[in-house]
Amino acid sequence: MDGFTRRKEMKKSDILNAAWALFMEFGVQKVSVAEIARKANVSQVTIYNYFESKENLVHEVIIFYIDKEWLEYELLLKSNVPFPDKIKQIIFNKKETANKIHEDFYQYFMKEYAAEMSYIENLYIEKTVPSFINLFNEGKEQGYIDKDLSNEAILFYIQMMKEHMQREDVYQKVLPMTEELMNLLFYGIMGKKEDEKK
């Protein structure tokens, strides 16, 4: 990558980071392109040159955020961290995100999630499902997931939950319950929480 391309990519990354931070705190509606430009230390013209419109920028910020989150999950899932601790970290991360994300930005995020063949859907099919299967197998090997439960049944359960959460009337209510739903998803599969096994 030459110097010009590198600088361009860094500038684009600065804009995405600035927009993401502002959207997380204030939501999409209340944040102007001028405010994003100020925070990213670029001109508004630069933002429009890179993203064409605020709507496209929001879409790109969601993809940027998903990629960032997925990279962290991937590192966690491939690590030597014990299975129960992986689950706790996944739940804690979801709780932290739910506590920090502005309701307005969350609604934009969920509209993207609900769109057919969205970036999120492709990531789910190509990367999340195979990684979850590996995680379930690891949980079974370590005795935390019932070996009689097939991966197909677990994935079917997750798919039902996922499809339900893609409905607008559902995702508008779900944010305050994020931690509870993650607990239900993972500890429901495991049978009981780790501290209850002792």
CSV table of N, CA, C and O in Angstrom, one decimal, residues 5-110:
chain,number,residue,atom,x,y,z
A,5,THR,N,-2.6,6.0,-0.5
A,5,THR,CA,-3.7,5.0,-0.1
A,5,THR,C,-3.7,4.8,1.4
A,5,THR,O,-4.8,4.7,2.0
A,6,ARG,N,-2.6,4.7,2.0
A,6,ARG,CA,-2.5,4.5,3.5
A,6,ARG,C,-3.2,5.7,4.2
A,6,ARG,O,-4.0,5.5,5.1
A,7,ARG,N,-2.8,6.9,3.8
A,7,ARG,CA,-3.4,8.1,4.4
A,7,ARG,C,-4.9,8.2,4.2
A,7,ARG,O,-5.6,8.6,5.1
A,8,LYS,N,-5.3,7.8,3.0
A,8,LYS,CA,-6.8,7.8,2.7
A,8,LYS,C,-7.5,6.8,3.6
A,8,LYS,O,-8.6,7.1,4.1
A,9,GLU,N,-6.9,5.6,3.7
A,9,GLU,CA,-7.6,4.6,4.6
A,9,GLU,C,-7.6,5.1,6.1
A,9,GLU,O,-8.6,4.8,6.8
A,10,MET,N,-6.5,5.7,6.5
A,10,MET,CA,-6.4,6.2,7.9
A,10,MET,C,-7.5,7.3,8.1
A,10,MET,O,-8.2,7.3,9.1
A,11,LYS,N,-7.7,8.2,7.1
A,11,LYS,CA,-8.7,9.2,7.2
A,11,LYS,C,-10.1,8.6,7.3
A,11,LYS,O,-10.9,9.1,8.1
A,12,LYS,N,-10.3,7.6,6.4
A,12,LYS,CA,-11.6,7.0,6.4
A,12,LYS,C,-11.9,6.3,7.8
A,12,LYS,O,-13.0,6.4,8.3
A,13,SER,N,-10.8,5.7,8.3
A,13,SER,CA,-11.0,5.0,9.6
A,13,SER,C,-11.2,6.1,10.7
A,13,SER,O,-12.0,5.8,11.6
A,14,ASP,N,-10.6,7.2,10.6
A,14,ASP,CA,-10.8,8.3,11.6
A,14,ASP,C,-12.3,8.8,11.6
A,14,ASP,O,-12.9,9.0,12.6
A,15,ILE,N,-12.8,8.9,10.3
A,15,ILE,CA,-14.2,9.3,10.2
A,15,ILE,C,-15.2,8.2,10.8
A,15,ILE,O,-16.1,8.6,11.5
A,16,LEU,N,-14.9,7.0,10.5
A,16,LEU,CA,-15.8,5.9,11.0
A,16,LEU,C,-15.7,5.8,12.5
A,16,LEU,O,-16.7,5.7,13.2
A,17,ASN,N,-14.5,6.0,13.1
A,17,ASN,CA,-14.4,6.0,14.5
A,17,ASN,C,-15.1,7.1,15.2
A,17,ASN,O,-15.8,7.0,16.2
A,18,ALA,N,-15.0,8.3,14.6
A,18,ALA,CA,-15.6,9.5,15.1
A,18,ALA,C,-17.1,9.4,15.0
A,18,ALA,O,-17.8,9.6,16.0
A,19,ALA,N,-17.6,8.9,13.9
A,19,ALA,CA,-19.1,8.8,13.7
A,19,ALA,C,-19.6,7.7,14.7
A,19,ALA,O,-20.7,7.9,15.3
A,20,TRP,N,-18.9,6.6,14.8
A,20,TRP,CA,-19.3,5.5,15.7
A,20,TRP,C,-19.4,6.0,17.2
A,20,TRP,O,-20.4,5.8,17.8
A,21,ALA,N,-18.4,6.8,17.6
A,21,ALA,CA,-18.4,7.3,19.0
A,21,ALA,C,-19.6,8.2,19.2
A,21,ALA,O,-20.3,8.2,20.2
A,22,LEU,N,-19.8,9.1,18.2
A,22,LEU,CA,-20.9,10.1,18.4
A,22,LEU,C,-22.3,9.4,18.3
A,22,LEU,O,-23.2,9.7,19.1
A,23,PHE,N,-22.5,8.4,17.4
A,23,PHE,CA,-23.7,7.7,17.3
A,23,PHE,C,-24.0,6.9,18.5
A,23,PHE,O,-25.2,6.8,19.0
A,24,MET,N,-23.0,6.3,19.1
A,24,MET,CA,-23.2,5.5,20.3
A,24,MET,C,-23.7,6.4,21.5
A,24,MET,O,-24.5,6.0,22.3
A,25,GLU,N,-23.1,7.6,21.5
A,25,GLU,CA,-23.5,8.5,22.7
A,25,GLU,C,-24.8,9.3,22.4
A,25,GLU,O,-25.6,9.4,23.3
A,26,PHE,N,-25.0,9.8,21.2
A,26,PHE,CA,-26.1,10.7,20.9
A,26,PHE,C,-27.1,10.2,20.0
A,26,PHE,O,-28.2,10.8,19.8
A,27,GLY,N,-26.9,9.0,19.3
A,27,GLY,CA,-27.8,8.5,18.3
A,27,GLY,C,-27.5,9.2,17.0
A,27,GLY,O,-26.7,10.1,16.9
A,28,VAL,N,-28.1,8.7,15.9
A,28,VAL,CA,-27.9,9.1,14.6
A,28,VAL,C,-28.5,10.5,14.3
A,28,VAL,O,-27.9,11.4,13.7
A,29,GLN,N,-29.8,10.6,14.7
A,29,GLN,CA,-30.6,11.8,14.3
A,29,GLN,C,-30.0,13.1,14.8
A,29,GLN,O,-30.0,14.1,14.1
A,30,LYS,N,-29.4,13.0,16.1
A,30,LYS,CA,-28.9,14.3,16.7
A,30,LYS,C,-27.5,14.6,16.3
A,30,LYS,O,-27.0,15.7,16.7
A,31,VAL,N,-26.8,13.8,15.5
A,31,VAL,CA,-25.4,14.0,15.2
A,31,VAL,C,-25.4,14.5,13.7
A,31,VAL,O,-25.9,13.9,12.8
A,32,SER,N,-24.8,15.7,13.5
A,32,SER,CA,-24.6,16.2,12.2
A,32,SER,C,-23.3,15.8,11.5
A,32,SER,O,-22.4,15.4,12.2
A,33,VAL,N,-23.3,15.9,10.2
A,33,VAL,CA,-22.0,15.6,9.5
A,33,VAL,C,-20.9,16.6,9.9
A,33,VAL,O,-19.8,16.2,10.0
A,34,ALA,N,-21.3,17.8,10.2
A,34,ALA,CA,-20.4,18.8,10.7
A,34,ALA,C,-19.7,18.4,12.0
A,34,ALA,O,-18.5,18.6,12.1
A,35,GLU,N,-20.5,17.8,12.9
A,35,GLU,CA,-20.0,17.3,14.2
A,35,GLU,C,-19.0,16.2,14.0
A,35,GLU,O,-17.9,16.1,14.6
A,36,ILE,N,-19.4,15.3,13.0
A,36,ILE,CA,-18.5,14.1,12.7
A,36,ILE,C,-17.2,14.6,12.2
A,36,ILE,O,-16.1,14.2,12.5
A,37,ALA,N,-17.3,15.6,11.2
A,37,ALA,CA,-16.1,16.2,10.6
A,37,ALA,C,-15.2,16.8,11.6
A,37,ALA,O,-13.9,16.6,11.6
A,38,ARG,N,-15.8,17.5,12.6
A,38,ARG,CA,-15.0,18.2,13.6
A,38,ARG,C,-14.2,17.2,14.5
A,38,ARG,O,-13.0,17.3,14.7
A,39,LYS,N,-15.0,16.1,14.9
A,39,LYS,CA,-14.4,15.1,15.7
A,39,LYS,C,-13.3,14.3,15.0
A,39,LYS,O,-12.3,13.9,15.6
A,40,ALA,N,-13.5,14.1,13.7
A,40,ALA,CA,-12.5,13.3,12.9
A,40,ALA,C,-11.4,14.2,12.3
A,40,ALA,O,-10.4,13.7,11.7
A,41,ASN,N,-11.5,15.5,12.6
A,41,ASN,CA,-10.5,16.5,12.1
A,41,ASN,C,-10.4,16.5,10.6
A,41,ASN,O,-9.3,16.5,10.0
A,42,VAL,N,-11.5,16.4,9.9
A,42,VAL,CA,-11.6,16.5,8.4
A,42,VAL,C,-12.7,17.5,8.0
A,42,VAL,O,-13.4,17.9,8.9
A,43,SER,N,-12.8,17.8,6.7
A,43,SER,CA,-13.8,18.6,6.3
A,43,SER,C,-15.1,17.8,6.0
A,43,SER,O,-15.0,16.6,5.7
A,44,GLN,N,-16.2,18.5,5.9
A,44,GLN,CA,-17.5,17.8,5.6
A,44,GLN,C,-17.4,17.3,4.1
A,44,GLN,O,-17.9,16.2,3.8
A,45,VAL,N,-16.7,18.1,3.3
A,45,VAL,CA,-16.5,17.6,1.9
A,45,VAL,C,-15.8,16.3,1.8
A,45,VAL,O,-16.2,15.4,1.0
A,46,THR,N,-14.8,16.1,2.7
A,46,THR,CA,-14.1,14.8,2.7
A,46,THR,C,-15.1,13.7,3.0
A,46,THR,O,-15.0,12.6,2.4
A,47,ILE,N,-15.9,13.9,4.0
A,47,ILE,CA,-16.9,12.9,4.4
A,47,ILE,C,-17.8,12.5,3.2
A,47,ILE,O,-18.0,11.3,2.9
A,48,TYR,N,-18.3,13.5,2.6
A,48,TYR,CA,-19.2,13.3,1.4
A,48,TYR,C,-18.4,12.6,0.2
A,48,TYR,O,-19.0,11.8,-0.5
A,49,ASN,N,-17.2,13.0,0.1
A,49,ASN,CA,-16.3,12.3,-1.0
A,49,ASN,C,-16.2,10.8,-0.7
A,49,ASN,O,-16.2,10.0,-1.6
A,50,TYR,N,-16.0,10.5,0.6
A,50,TYR,CA,-15.8,9.1,1.0
A,50,TYR,C,-17.1,8.3,1.0
A,50,TYR,O,-17.1,7.1,0.7
A,51,PHE,N,-18.2,8.9,1.5
A,51,PHE,CA,-19.4,8.2,1.9
A,51,PHE,C,-20.6,8.6,1.1
A,51,PHE,O,-21.7,8.0,1.2
A,52,GLU,N,-20.6,9.7,0.4
A,52,GLU,CA,-21.6,10.3,-0.5
A,52,GLU,C,-22.8,10.9,0.3
A,52,GLU,O,-23.3,11.9,0.0
A,53,SER,N,-23.2,10.2,1.4
A,53,SER,CA,-24.4,10.7,2.2
A,53,SER,C,-24.2,10.3,3.6
A,53,SER,O,-23.5,9.3,3.9
A,54,LYS,N,-25.0,10.9,4.5
A,54,LYS,CA,-25.0,10.5,5.9
A,54,LYS,C,-25.6,9.1,6.0
A,54,LYS,O,-25.1,8.3,6.9
A,55,GLU,N,-26.6,8.8,5.2
A,55,GLU,CA,-27.2,7.5,5.3
A,55,GLU,C,-26.2,6.4,4.9
A,55,GLU,O,-26.1,5.3,5.6
A,56,ASN,N,-25.4,6.6,3.9
A,56,ASN,CA,-24.3,5.6,3.6
A,56,ASN,C,-23.3,5.5,4.7
A,56,ASN,O,-22.8,4.5,5.0
A,57,LEU,N,-23.0,6.7,5.3
A,57,LEU,CA,-22.0,6.7,6.4
A,57,LEU,C,-22.5,5.8,7.6
A,57,LEU,O,-21.8,5.0,8.1
A,58,VAL,N,-23.8,6.0,7.9
A,58,VAL,CA,-24.4,5.2,9.0
A,58,VAL,C,-24.3,3.7,8.6
A,58,VAL,O,-23.8,2.9,9.5
A,59,HIS,N,-24.6,3.3,7.4
A,59,HIS,CA,-24.4,1.9,7.0
A,59,HIS,C,-23.0,1.4,7.1
A,59,HIS,O,-22.7,0.3,7.6
A,60,GLU,N,-22.0,2.3,6.7
A,60,GLU,CA,-20.6,1.9,6.8
A,60,GLU,C,-20.1,1.8,8.2
A,60,GLU,O,-19.3,1.0,8.6
A,61,VAL,N,-20.7,2.7,9.1
A,61,VAL,CA,-20.3,2.6,10.5
A,61,VAL,C,-20.8,1.3,11.2
A,61,VAL,O,-20.1,0.7,12.0
A,62,ILE,N,-22.0,0.9,10.8
A,62,ILE,CA,-22.5,-0.4,11.3
A,62,ILE,C,-21.6,-1.5,10.9
A,62,ILE,O,-21.3,-2.4,11.7
A,63,ILE,N,-21.2,-1.6,9.6
A,63,ILE,CA,-20.3,-2.6,9.1
A,63,ILE,C,-19.0,-2.5,9.9
A,63,ILE,O,-18.4,-3.6,10.3
A,64,PHE,N,-18.4,-1.3,10.0
A,64,PHE,CA,-17.2,-1.1,10.8
A,64,PHE,C,-17.3,-1.6,12.2
A,64,PHE,O,-16.4,-2.3,12.7
A,65,TYR,N,-18.4,-1.3,12.9
A,65,TYR,CA,-18.6,-1.8,14.2
A,65,TYR,C,-18.7,-3.3,14.3
A,65,TYR,O,-18.1,-3.9,15.2
A,66,ILE,N,-19.5,-3.9,13.4
A,66,ILE,CA,-19.6,-5.4,13.4
A,66,ILE,C,-18.3,-6.0,13.2
A,66,ILE,O,-18.0,-7.0,13.8
A,67,ASP,N,-17.5,-5.5,12.2
A,67,ASP,CA,-16.2,-6.1,12.0
A,67,ASP,C,-15.3,-6.0,13.2
A,67,ASP,O,-14.6,-7.0,13.5
A,68,LYS,N,-15.3,-4.9,13.9
A,68,LYS,CA,-14.5,-4.7,15.1
A,68,LYS,C,-14.9,-5.7,16.2
A,68,LYS,O,-14.1,-6.3,16.8
A,69,GLU,N,-16.3,-5.8,16.4
A,69,GLU,CA,-16.8,-6.7,17.4
A,69,GLU,C,-16.5,-8.2,17.0
A,69,GLU,O,-16.1,-8.9,17.9
A,70,TRP,N,-16.6,-8.5,15.8
A,70,TRP,CA,-16.4,-9.9,15.4
A,70,TRP,C,-14.9,-10.3,15.6
A,70,TRP,O,-14.6,-11.4,16.0
A,71,LEU,N,-14.0,-9.3,15.3
A,71,LEU,CA,-12.6,-9.6,15.5
A,71,LEU,C,-12.3,-10.0,17.0
A,71,LEU,O,-11.5,-10.9,17.3
A,72,GLU,N,-12.9,-9.2,17.9
A,72,GLU,CA,-12.7,-9.5,19.3
A,72,GLU,C,-13.3,-10.8,19.7
A,72,GLU,O,-12.7,-11.6,20.4
A,73,TYR,N,-14.5,-11.2,19.1
A,73,TYR,CA,-15.1,-12.5,19.4
A,73,TYR,C,-14.3,-13.6,18.9
A,73,TYR,O,-14.1,-14.6,19.6
A,74,GLU,N,-13.7,-13.4,17.7
A,74,GLU,CA,-12.9,-14.4,17.1
A,74,GLU,C,-11.7,-14.7,17.9
A,74,GLU,O,-11.4,-15.9,18.1
A,75,LEU,N,-11.1,-13.7,18.4
A,75,LEU,CA,-9.9,-13.9,19.2
A,75,LEU,C,-10.2,-14.6,20.5
A,75,LEU,O,-9.5,-15.5,21.0
A,76,LEU,N,-11.4,-14.2,21.1
A,76,LEU,CA,-11.9,-14.9,22.3
A,76,LEU,C,-12.2,-16.4,22.0
A,76,LEU,O,-11.7,-17.3,22.8
A,77,LEU,N,-12.9,-16.7,21.0
A,77,LEU,CA,-13.4,-18.0,20.7
A,77,LEU,C,-12.2,-18.9,20.3
A,77,LEU,O,-12.2,-20.1,20.6
A,78,LYS,N,-11.1,-18.4,19.7
A,78,LYS,CA,-10.0,-19.2,19.4
A,78,LYS,C,-8.9,-19.3,20.5
A,78,LYS,O,-8.0,-20.0,20.4
A,79,SER,N,-9.2,-18.6,21.6
A,79,SER,CA,-8.2,-18.5,22.7
A,79,SER,C,-8.3,-19.8,23.5
A,79,SER,O,-9.2,-20.6,23.4
A,80,ASN,N,-7.3,-19.9,24.5
A,80,ASN,CA,-7.3,-21.0,25.4
A,80,ASN,C,-8.1,-20.7,26.7
A,80,ASN,O,-8.0,-21.5,27.7
A,81,VAL,N,-8.9,-19.6,26.7
A,81,VAL,CA,-9.7,-19.3,27.8
A,81,VAL,C,-10.7,-20.4,28.1
A,81,VAL,O,-11.3,-20.9,27.1
A,82,PRO,N,-10.9,-20.9,29.3
A,82,PRO,CA,-11.9,-22.0,29.6
A,82,PRO,C,-13.3,-21.6,29.1
A,82,PRO,O,-13.7,-20.4,29.1
A,83,PHE,N,-14.0,-22.6,28.7
A,83,PHE,CA,-15.3,-22.4,28.2
A,83,PHE,C,-16.3,-21.5,29.0
A,83,PHE,O,-16.9,-20.6,28.4
A,84,PRO,N,-16.4,-21.8,30.3
A,84,PRO,CA,-17.3,-20.9,31.1
A,84,PRO,C,-16.9,-19.4,31.0
A,84,PRO,O,-17.8,-18.6,31.0
A,85,ASP,N,-15.6,-19.2,31.0
A,85,ASP,CA,-15.1,-17.8,31.0
A,85,ASP,C,-15.4,-17.2,29.6
A,85,ASP,O,-15.6,-16.0,29.5
A,86,LYS,N,-15.3,-18.0,28.6
A,86,LYS,CA,-15.7,-17.4,27.2
A,86,LYS,C,-17.2,-17.0,27.2
A,86,LYS,O,-17.5,-15.9,26.7
A,87,ILE,N,-18.0,-17.8,27.8
A,87,ILE,CA,-19.5,-17.5,27.9
A,87,ILE,C,-19.7,-16.2,28.7
A,87,ILE,O,-20.4,-15.3,28.3
A,88,LYS,N,-19.0,-16.1,29.8
A,88,LYS,CA,-19.1,-14.9,30.7
A,88,LYS,C,-18.7,-13.7,29.9
A,88,LYS,O,-19.3,-12.6,30.0
A,89,GLN,N,-17.6,-13.8,29.2
A,89,GLN,CA,-17.1,-12.6,28.5
A,89,GLN,C,-18.0,-12.2,27.4
A,89,GLN,O,-18.2,-11.0,27.1
A,90,ILE,N,-18.6,-13.2,26.7
A,90,ILE,CA,-19.6,-12.9,25.6
A,90,ILE,C,-20.8,-12.1,26.2
A,90,ILE,O,-21.2,-11.1,25.7
A,91,ILE,N,-21.3,-12.6,27.4
A,91,ILE,CA,-22.4,-12.0,28.0
A,91,ILE,C,-22.1,-10.6,28.5
A,91,ILE,O,-22.8,-9.6,28.3
A,92,PHE,N,-20.9,-10.5,29.2
A,92,PHE,CA,-20.5,-9.2,29.7
A,92,PHE,C,-20.3,-8.2,28.6
A,92,PHE,O,-20.7,-7.0,28.7
A,93,ASN,N,-19.7,-8.6,27.4
A,93,ASN,CA,-19.6,-7.7,26.3
A,93,ASN,C,-20.9,-7.2,25.8
A,93,ASN,O,-21.1,-6.0,25.5
A,94,LYS,N,-21.9,-8.1,25.7
A,94,LYS,CA,-23.2,-7.8,25.2
A,94,LYS,C,-23.9,-6.8,26.2
A,94,LYS,O,-24.5,-5.8,25.8
A,95,LYS,N,-23.7,-7.0,27.5
A,95,LYS,CA,-24.3,-6.2,28.5
A,95,LYS,C,-23.6,-4.8,28.5
A,95,LYS,O,-24.3,-3.7,28.5
A,96,GLU,N,-22.3,-4.7,28.3
A,96,GLU,CA,-21.6,-3.4,28.2
A,96,GLU,C,-22.1,-2.7,27.0
A,96,GLU,O,-22.3,-1.5,27.1
A,97,THR,N,-22.2,-3.3,25.9
A,97,THR,CA,-22.7,-2.7,24.6
A,97,THR,C,-24.1,-2.2,24.8
A,97,THR,O,-24.4,-1.0,24.4
A,98,ALA,N,-24.9,-3.0,25.4
A,98,ALA,CA,-26.3,-2.6,25.6
A,98,ALA,C,-26.5,-1.4,26.5
A,98,ALA,O,-27.3,-0.5,26.3
A,99,ASN,N,-25.6,-1.3,27.5
A,99,ASN,CA,-25.6,-0.1,28.4
A,99,ASN,C,-25.1,1.1,27.7
A,99,ASN,O,-25.4,2.2,28.1
A,100,LYS,N,-24.2,1.0,26.7
A,100,LYS,CA,-23.5,2.1,26.1
A,100,LYS,C,-24.2,2.7,24.9
A,100,LYS,O,-24.1,3.8,24.5
A,101,ILE,N,-24.9,1.8,24.1
A,101,ILE,CA,-25.5,2.2,22.8
A,101,ILE,C,-26.7,3.1,23.0
A,101,ILE,O,-27.6,2.8,23.8
A,102,HIS,N,-26.8,4.1,22.2
A,102,HIS,CA,-27.9,5.0,22.2
A,102,HIS,C,-29.1,4.3,21.6
A,102,HIS,O,-28.9,3.6,20.6
A,103,GLU,N,-30.3,4.5,22.1
A,103,GLU,CA,-31.5,3.8,21.6
A,103,GLU,C,-31.7,4.1,20.1
A,103,GLU,O,-32.0,3.2,19.3
A,104,ASP,N,-31.5,5.3,19.7
A,104,ASP,CA,-31.6,5.7,18.3
A,104,ASP,C,-30.7,4.9,17.4
A,104,ASP,O,-31.1,4.4,16.3
A,105,PHE,N,-29.4,4.8,17.8
A,105,PHE,CA,-28.4,4.1,17.0
A,105,PHE,C,-28.7,2.6,17.0
A,105,PHE,O,-28.6,1.9,15.9
A,106,TYR,N,-29.2,2.1,18.1
A,106,TYR,CA,-29.6,0.7,18.2
A,106,TYR,C,-30.7,0.4,17.2
A,106,TYR,O,-30.7,-0.7,16.6
A,107,GLN,N,-31.7,1.3,17.0
A,107,GLN,CA,-32.8,1.1,16.1
A,107,GLN,C,-32.3,1.0,14.6
A,107,GLN,O,-32.7,0.2,13.9
A,108,TYR,N,-31.3,1.9,14.3
A,108,TYR,CA,-30.7,1.8,13.0
A,108,TYR,C,-29.9,0.5,12.8
A,108,TYR,O,-30.0,-0.1,11.7
A,109,PHE,N,-29.2,0.1,13.8
A,109,PHE,CA,-28.5,-1.2,13.8
A,109,PHE,C,-29.4,-2.4,13.6
A,109,PHE,O,-29.2,-3.2,12.7
A,110,MET,N,-30.5,-2.4,14.3
A,110,MET,CA,-31.5,-3.5,14.2
A,110,MET,C,-32.2,-3.5,12.8
A,110,MET,O,-32.6,-4.5,12.3
